[in-house]
Short mmCIF file of C-alpha atoms in Angstrom, two decimals:
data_model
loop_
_atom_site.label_atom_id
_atom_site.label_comp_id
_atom_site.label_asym_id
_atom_site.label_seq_id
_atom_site.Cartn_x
_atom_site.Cartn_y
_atom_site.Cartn_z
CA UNK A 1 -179.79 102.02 35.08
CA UNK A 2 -180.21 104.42 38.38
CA UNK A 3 -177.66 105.89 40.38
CA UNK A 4 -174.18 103.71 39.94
CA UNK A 5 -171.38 103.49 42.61
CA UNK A 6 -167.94 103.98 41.47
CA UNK A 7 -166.30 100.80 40.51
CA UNK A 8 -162.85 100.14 40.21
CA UNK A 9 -161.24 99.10 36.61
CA UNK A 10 -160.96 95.44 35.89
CA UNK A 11 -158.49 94.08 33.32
CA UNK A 12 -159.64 91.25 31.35
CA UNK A 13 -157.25 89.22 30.12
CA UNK A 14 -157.78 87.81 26.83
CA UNK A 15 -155.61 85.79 24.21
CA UNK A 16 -156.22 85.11 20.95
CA UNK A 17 -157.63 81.00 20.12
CA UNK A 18 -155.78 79.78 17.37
CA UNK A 19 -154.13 80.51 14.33
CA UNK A 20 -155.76 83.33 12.20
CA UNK A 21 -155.25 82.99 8.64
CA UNK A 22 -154.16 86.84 6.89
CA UNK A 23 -157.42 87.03 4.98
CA UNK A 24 -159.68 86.40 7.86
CA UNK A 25 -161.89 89.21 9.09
CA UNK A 26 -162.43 88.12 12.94
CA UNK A 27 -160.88 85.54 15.84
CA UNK A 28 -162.55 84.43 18.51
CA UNK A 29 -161.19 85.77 22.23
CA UNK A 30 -161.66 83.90 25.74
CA UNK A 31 -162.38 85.60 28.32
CA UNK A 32 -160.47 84.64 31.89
CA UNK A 33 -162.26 86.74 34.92
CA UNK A 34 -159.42 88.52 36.82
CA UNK A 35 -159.30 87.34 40.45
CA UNK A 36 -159.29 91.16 41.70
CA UNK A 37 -162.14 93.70 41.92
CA UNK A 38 -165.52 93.86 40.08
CA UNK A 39 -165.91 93.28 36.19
CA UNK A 40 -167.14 96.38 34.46
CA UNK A 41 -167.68 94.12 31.50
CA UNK A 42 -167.28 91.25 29.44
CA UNK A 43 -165.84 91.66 26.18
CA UNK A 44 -165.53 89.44 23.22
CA UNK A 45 -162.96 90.75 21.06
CA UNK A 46 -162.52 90.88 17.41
CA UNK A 47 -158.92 90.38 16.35
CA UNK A 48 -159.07 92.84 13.67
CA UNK A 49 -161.80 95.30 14.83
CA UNK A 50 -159.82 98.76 13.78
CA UNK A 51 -159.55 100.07 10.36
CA UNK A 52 -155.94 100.70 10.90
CA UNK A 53 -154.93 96.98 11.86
CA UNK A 54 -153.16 95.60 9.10
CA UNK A 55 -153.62 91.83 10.55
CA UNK A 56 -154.37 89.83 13.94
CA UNK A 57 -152.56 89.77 17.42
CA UNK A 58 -152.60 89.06 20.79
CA UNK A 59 -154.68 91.58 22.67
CA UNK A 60 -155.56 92.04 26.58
CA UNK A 61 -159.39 93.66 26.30
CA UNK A 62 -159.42 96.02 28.81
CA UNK A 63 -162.88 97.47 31.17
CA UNK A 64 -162.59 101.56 31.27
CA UNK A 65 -163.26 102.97 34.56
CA UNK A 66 -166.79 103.91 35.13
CA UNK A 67 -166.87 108.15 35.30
CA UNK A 68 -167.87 109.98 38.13
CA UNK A 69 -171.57 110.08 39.05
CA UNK A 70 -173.27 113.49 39.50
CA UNK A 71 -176.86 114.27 40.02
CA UNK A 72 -179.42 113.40 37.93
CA UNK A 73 -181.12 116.95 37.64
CA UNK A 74 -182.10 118.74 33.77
CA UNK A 75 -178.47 119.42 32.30
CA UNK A 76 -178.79 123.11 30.66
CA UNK A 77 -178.63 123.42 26.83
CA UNK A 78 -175.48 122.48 25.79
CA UNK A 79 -173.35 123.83 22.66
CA UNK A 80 -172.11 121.24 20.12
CA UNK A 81 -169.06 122.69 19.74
CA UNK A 82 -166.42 123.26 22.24
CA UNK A 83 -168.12 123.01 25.21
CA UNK A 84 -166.31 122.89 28.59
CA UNK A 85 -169.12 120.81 30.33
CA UNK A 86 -170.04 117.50 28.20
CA UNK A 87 -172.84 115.57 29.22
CA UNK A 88 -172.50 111.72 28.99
CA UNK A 89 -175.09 108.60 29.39
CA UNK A 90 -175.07 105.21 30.01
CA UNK A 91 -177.34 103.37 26.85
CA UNK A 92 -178.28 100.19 29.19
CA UNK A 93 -180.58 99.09 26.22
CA UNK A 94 -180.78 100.06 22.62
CA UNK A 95 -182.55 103.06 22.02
CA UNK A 96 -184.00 104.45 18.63
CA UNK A 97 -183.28 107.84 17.99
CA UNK A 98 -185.62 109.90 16.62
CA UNK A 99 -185.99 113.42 14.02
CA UNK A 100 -187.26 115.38 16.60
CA UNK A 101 -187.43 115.37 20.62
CA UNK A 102 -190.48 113.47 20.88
CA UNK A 103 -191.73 110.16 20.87
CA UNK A 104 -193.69 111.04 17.95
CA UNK A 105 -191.19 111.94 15.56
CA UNK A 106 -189.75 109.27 12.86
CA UNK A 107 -187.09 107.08 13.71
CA UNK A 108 -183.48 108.17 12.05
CA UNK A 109 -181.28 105.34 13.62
CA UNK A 110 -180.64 103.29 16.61
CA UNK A 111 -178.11 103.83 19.55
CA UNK A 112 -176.45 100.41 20.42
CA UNK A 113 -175.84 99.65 23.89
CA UNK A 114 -173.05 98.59 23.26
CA UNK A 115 -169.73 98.67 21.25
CA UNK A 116 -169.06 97.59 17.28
CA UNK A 117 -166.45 95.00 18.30
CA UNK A 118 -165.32 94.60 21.63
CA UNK A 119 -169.17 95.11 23.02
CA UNK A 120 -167.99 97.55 25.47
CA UNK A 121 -171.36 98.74 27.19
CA UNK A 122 -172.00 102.40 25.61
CA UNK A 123 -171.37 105.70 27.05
CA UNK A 124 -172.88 108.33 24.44
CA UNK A 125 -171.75 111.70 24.74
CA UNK A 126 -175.01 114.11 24.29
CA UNK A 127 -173.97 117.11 22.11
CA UNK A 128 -177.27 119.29 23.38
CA UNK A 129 -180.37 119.03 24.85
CA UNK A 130 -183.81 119.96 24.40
CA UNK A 131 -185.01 123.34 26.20
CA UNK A 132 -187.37 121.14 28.41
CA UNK A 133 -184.06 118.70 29.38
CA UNK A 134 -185.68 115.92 28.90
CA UNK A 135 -184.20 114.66 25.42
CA UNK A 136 -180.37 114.44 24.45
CA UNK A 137 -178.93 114.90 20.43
CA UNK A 138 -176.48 112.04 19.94
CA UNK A 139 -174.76 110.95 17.19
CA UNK A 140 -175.51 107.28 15.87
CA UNK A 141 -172.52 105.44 16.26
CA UNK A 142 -171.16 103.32 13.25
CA UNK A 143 -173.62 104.83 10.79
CA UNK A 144 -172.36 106.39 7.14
CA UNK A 145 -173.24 108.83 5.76
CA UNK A 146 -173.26 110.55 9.43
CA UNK A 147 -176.27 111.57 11.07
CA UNK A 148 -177.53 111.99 14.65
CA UNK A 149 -181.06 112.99 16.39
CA UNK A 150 -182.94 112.79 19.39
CA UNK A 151 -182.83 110.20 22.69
CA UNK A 152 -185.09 110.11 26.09
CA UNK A 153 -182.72 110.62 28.50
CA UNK A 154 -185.20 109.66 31.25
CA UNK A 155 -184.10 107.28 33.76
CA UNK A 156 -180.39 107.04 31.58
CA UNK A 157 -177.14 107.30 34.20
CA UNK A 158 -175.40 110.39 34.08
CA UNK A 159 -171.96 111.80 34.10
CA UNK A 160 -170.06 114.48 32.87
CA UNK A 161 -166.63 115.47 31.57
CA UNK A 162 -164.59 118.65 30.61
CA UNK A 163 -162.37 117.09 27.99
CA UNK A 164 -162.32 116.93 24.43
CA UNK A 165 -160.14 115.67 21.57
CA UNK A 166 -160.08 117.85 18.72
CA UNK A 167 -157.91 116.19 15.76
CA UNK A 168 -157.09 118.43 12.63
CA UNK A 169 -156.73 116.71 9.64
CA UNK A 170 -155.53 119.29 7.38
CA UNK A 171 -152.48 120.01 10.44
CA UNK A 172 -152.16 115.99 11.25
CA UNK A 173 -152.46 116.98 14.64
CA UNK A 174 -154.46 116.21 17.73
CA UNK A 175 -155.17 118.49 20.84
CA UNK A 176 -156.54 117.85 23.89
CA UNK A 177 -158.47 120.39 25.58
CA UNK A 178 -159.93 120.68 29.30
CA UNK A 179 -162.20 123.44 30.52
CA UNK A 180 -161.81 125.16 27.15
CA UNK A 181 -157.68 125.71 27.95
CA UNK A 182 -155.15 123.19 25.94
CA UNK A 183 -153.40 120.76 27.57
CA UNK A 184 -150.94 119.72 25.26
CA UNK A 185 -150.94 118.96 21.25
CA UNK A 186 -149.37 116.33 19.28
CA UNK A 187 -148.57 115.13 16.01
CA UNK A 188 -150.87 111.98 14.39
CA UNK A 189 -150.72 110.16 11.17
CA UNK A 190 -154.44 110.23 9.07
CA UNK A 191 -156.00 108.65 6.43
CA UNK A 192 -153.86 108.64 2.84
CA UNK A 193 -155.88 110.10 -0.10
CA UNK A 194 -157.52 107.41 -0.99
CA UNK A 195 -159.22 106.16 1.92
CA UNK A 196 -159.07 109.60 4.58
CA UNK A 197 -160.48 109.88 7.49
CA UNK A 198 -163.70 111.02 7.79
CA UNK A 199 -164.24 114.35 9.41
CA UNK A 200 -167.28 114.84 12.33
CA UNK A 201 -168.53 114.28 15.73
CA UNK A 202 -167.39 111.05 18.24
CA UNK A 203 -167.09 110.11 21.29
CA UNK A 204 -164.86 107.28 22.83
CA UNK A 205 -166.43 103.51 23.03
CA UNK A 206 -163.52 101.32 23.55
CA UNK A 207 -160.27 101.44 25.73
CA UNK A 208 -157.93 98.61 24.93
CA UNK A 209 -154.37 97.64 25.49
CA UNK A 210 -152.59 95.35 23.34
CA UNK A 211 -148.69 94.30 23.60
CA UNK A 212 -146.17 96.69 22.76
CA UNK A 213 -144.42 96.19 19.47
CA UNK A 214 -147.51 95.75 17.71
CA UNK A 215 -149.53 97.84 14.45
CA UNK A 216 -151.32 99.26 17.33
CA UNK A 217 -148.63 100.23 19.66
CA UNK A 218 -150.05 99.71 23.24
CA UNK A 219 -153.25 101.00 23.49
CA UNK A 220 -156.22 102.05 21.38
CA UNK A 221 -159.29 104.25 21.81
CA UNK A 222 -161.99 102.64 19.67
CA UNK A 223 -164.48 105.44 18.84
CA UNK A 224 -167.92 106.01 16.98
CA UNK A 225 -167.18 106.38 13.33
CA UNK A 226 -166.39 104.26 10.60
CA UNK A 227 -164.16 104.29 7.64
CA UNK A 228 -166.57 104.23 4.59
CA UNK A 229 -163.36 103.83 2.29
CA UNK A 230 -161.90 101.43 3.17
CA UNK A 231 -158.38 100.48 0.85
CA UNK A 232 -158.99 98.13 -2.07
CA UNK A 233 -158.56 94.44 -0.84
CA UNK A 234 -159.14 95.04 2.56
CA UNK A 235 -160.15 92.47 4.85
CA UNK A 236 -160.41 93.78 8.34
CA UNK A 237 -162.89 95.96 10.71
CA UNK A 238 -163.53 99.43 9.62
CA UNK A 239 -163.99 100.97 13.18
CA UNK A 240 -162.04 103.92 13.67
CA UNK A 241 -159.57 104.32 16.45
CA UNK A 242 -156.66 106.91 18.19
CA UNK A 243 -154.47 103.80 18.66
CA UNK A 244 -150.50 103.52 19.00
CA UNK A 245 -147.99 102.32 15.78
CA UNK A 246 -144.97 100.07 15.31
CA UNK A 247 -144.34 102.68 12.44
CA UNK A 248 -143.38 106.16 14.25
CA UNK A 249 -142.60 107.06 11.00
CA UNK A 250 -145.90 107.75 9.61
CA UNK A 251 -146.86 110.08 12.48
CA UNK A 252 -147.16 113.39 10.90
CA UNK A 253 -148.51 112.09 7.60
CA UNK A 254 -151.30 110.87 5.44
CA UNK A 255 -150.49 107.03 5.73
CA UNK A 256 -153.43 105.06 7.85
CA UNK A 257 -156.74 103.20 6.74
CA UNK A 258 -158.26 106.02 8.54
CA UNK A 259 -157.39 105.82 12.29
CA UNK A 260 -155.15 108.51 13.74
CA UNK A 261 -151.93 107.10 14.93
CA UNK A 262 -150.23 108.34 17.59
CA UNK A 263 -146.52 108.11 19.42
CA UNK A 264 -146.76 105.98 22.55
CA UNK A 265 -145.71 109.11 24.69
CA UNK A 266 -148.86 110.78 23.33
CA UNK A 267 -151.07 107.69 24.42
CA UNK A 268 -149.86 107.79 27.88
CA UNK A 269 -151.01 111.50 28.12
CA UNK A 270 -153.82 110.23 26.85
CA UNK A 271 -155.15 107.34 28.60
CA UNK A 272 -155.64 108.78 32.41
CA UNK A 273 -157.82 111.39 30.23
CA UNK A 274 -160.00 109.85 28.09
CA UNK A 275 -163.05 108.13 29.52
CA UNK A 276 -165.96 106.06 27.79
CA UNK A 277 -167.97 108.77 26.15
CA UNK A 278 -165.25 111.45 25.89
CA UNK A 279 -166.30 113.79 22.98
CA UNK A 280 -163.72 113.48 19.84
CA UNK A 281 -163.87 115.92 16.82
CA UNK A 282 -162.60 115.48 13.88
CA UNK A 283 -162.22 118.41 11.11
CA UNK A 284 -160.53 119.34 7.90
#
């Protein structure tokens, strides 16, 4: 994609067409172009895209502000775990991903360029890189069982960020880390026994807002994984999500399809952080 200039964020302002029977698995959005500033994309959105939405609603689809460029130079070897300095890409294409660093090497998956439901174009955050810099280890996004491997990163856009979202299931509780120093720690509600949620690496692919008062509260962070057990007679997406909750209640406990819930005080310490591609991990 080159070099971009920083954009500004564009809302999108989307409502959902018709009435959506309970059983349904997806409504169709409009899209109406908002009359300020440049559109970062066009979404279509799904009205029940998260495995934690119990049913449809009205949703705005909202654009995530494009991170800050840097240069383009070899990014050092990076650890996977915990590392102050993440390396993120733009995917303006879909990409295979391969065993190995080289072209050679068998295909294990493909990275999407964009997003499961909302088609959000894809920033990938690249766990570590080969000694030459040259190729990137990604995860695949929306793949079970989990698995990740090896992408050119050759002509791919560039940026970087020093946060990360580590979420402890066993403690139902999220932190947020910058520079390797906590910035503040909160409770969240996780999957119940039956369908958990599934521990391992992600990185953020959606930002959207939806009206307060809803199963989602006011904002969700779509990210990479999936729910592979999903609750018995379930009908809706299985993306996984750090989204908001009409049921404080629950924060704190085992009681979601898999998404971690959080209070809406936590989301708005959340949102100015959390760009497309911010690294999330998820452990036991």
């Amino acid at each position: 994609m080159g070099r971009d200039r920083l954009t500004r964020t564009s809302w999108i302002a989307a409502l959902v067409a018709g009435a959506i029977a309970l059983g349904a698995t997806t409504g169709v959005v409009s899209i109406a172009g908002h009359p300020r500033g440049d559109v970062a994309h066009a979404a279509v959105g799904v009205s029940r895209a998260f495995a934690d939405r119990p049913g449809p609603d009205r949703a705005e689809i909202a654009a995530a502000s494009k991170p800050a460029e840097v240069p383009s130079g070899a990014p050092s070897r990076t650890p996977r775990r915990r590392a102050a300095d993440h390396l993120l890409v733009r995917v303006p294409s879909s990409m295979t991903v391969r065993a190995r660093p080289t072209s050679a090497a068998r295909p294990v998956g493909t990275l999407p360029s964009s997003s499961k439901y909302y088609h959000v174009a894809l920033t990938a955050w690249v766990e570590s890189t080969a000694k030459h810099g040259r190729w990137g280890r990604v995860a695949i996004p929306y793949s079970w069982p989990r698995h990740d491997g090896w992408i050119p990163l050759r002509g791919l856009s560039r940026s970087r960020t020093h946060v990360q979202i580590e979420v402890d299931l066993s403690r139902h509780w999220l932190t947020a880390t910058k520079f390797h120093t906590t910035l503040f720690g909160a409770r969240g509600a996780t999957g119940t026994a039956s369908s958990p949620t599934p521990p391992g690496h992600y990185f953020v692919t959606d930002r959207i807002p939806f009206a307060a008062g809803g199963p989602l509260g006011s904002f969700a962070f779509g990210i990479s994984g999936i729910q592979p057990r999903l609750p018995a007679g379930w009908s809706g997406g299985n993306q996984l999500a750090i989204h908001g909750t009409s049921d404080p209640s629950s924060i704190g406990r085992s009681a979601s399809a898999g998404c971690i819930r959080v209070s809406e005080r936590t989301l708005r310490r959340l949102m100015p952080l959390l760009q497309l591609g911010t690294p999330i991990v998820i452990t036991r």
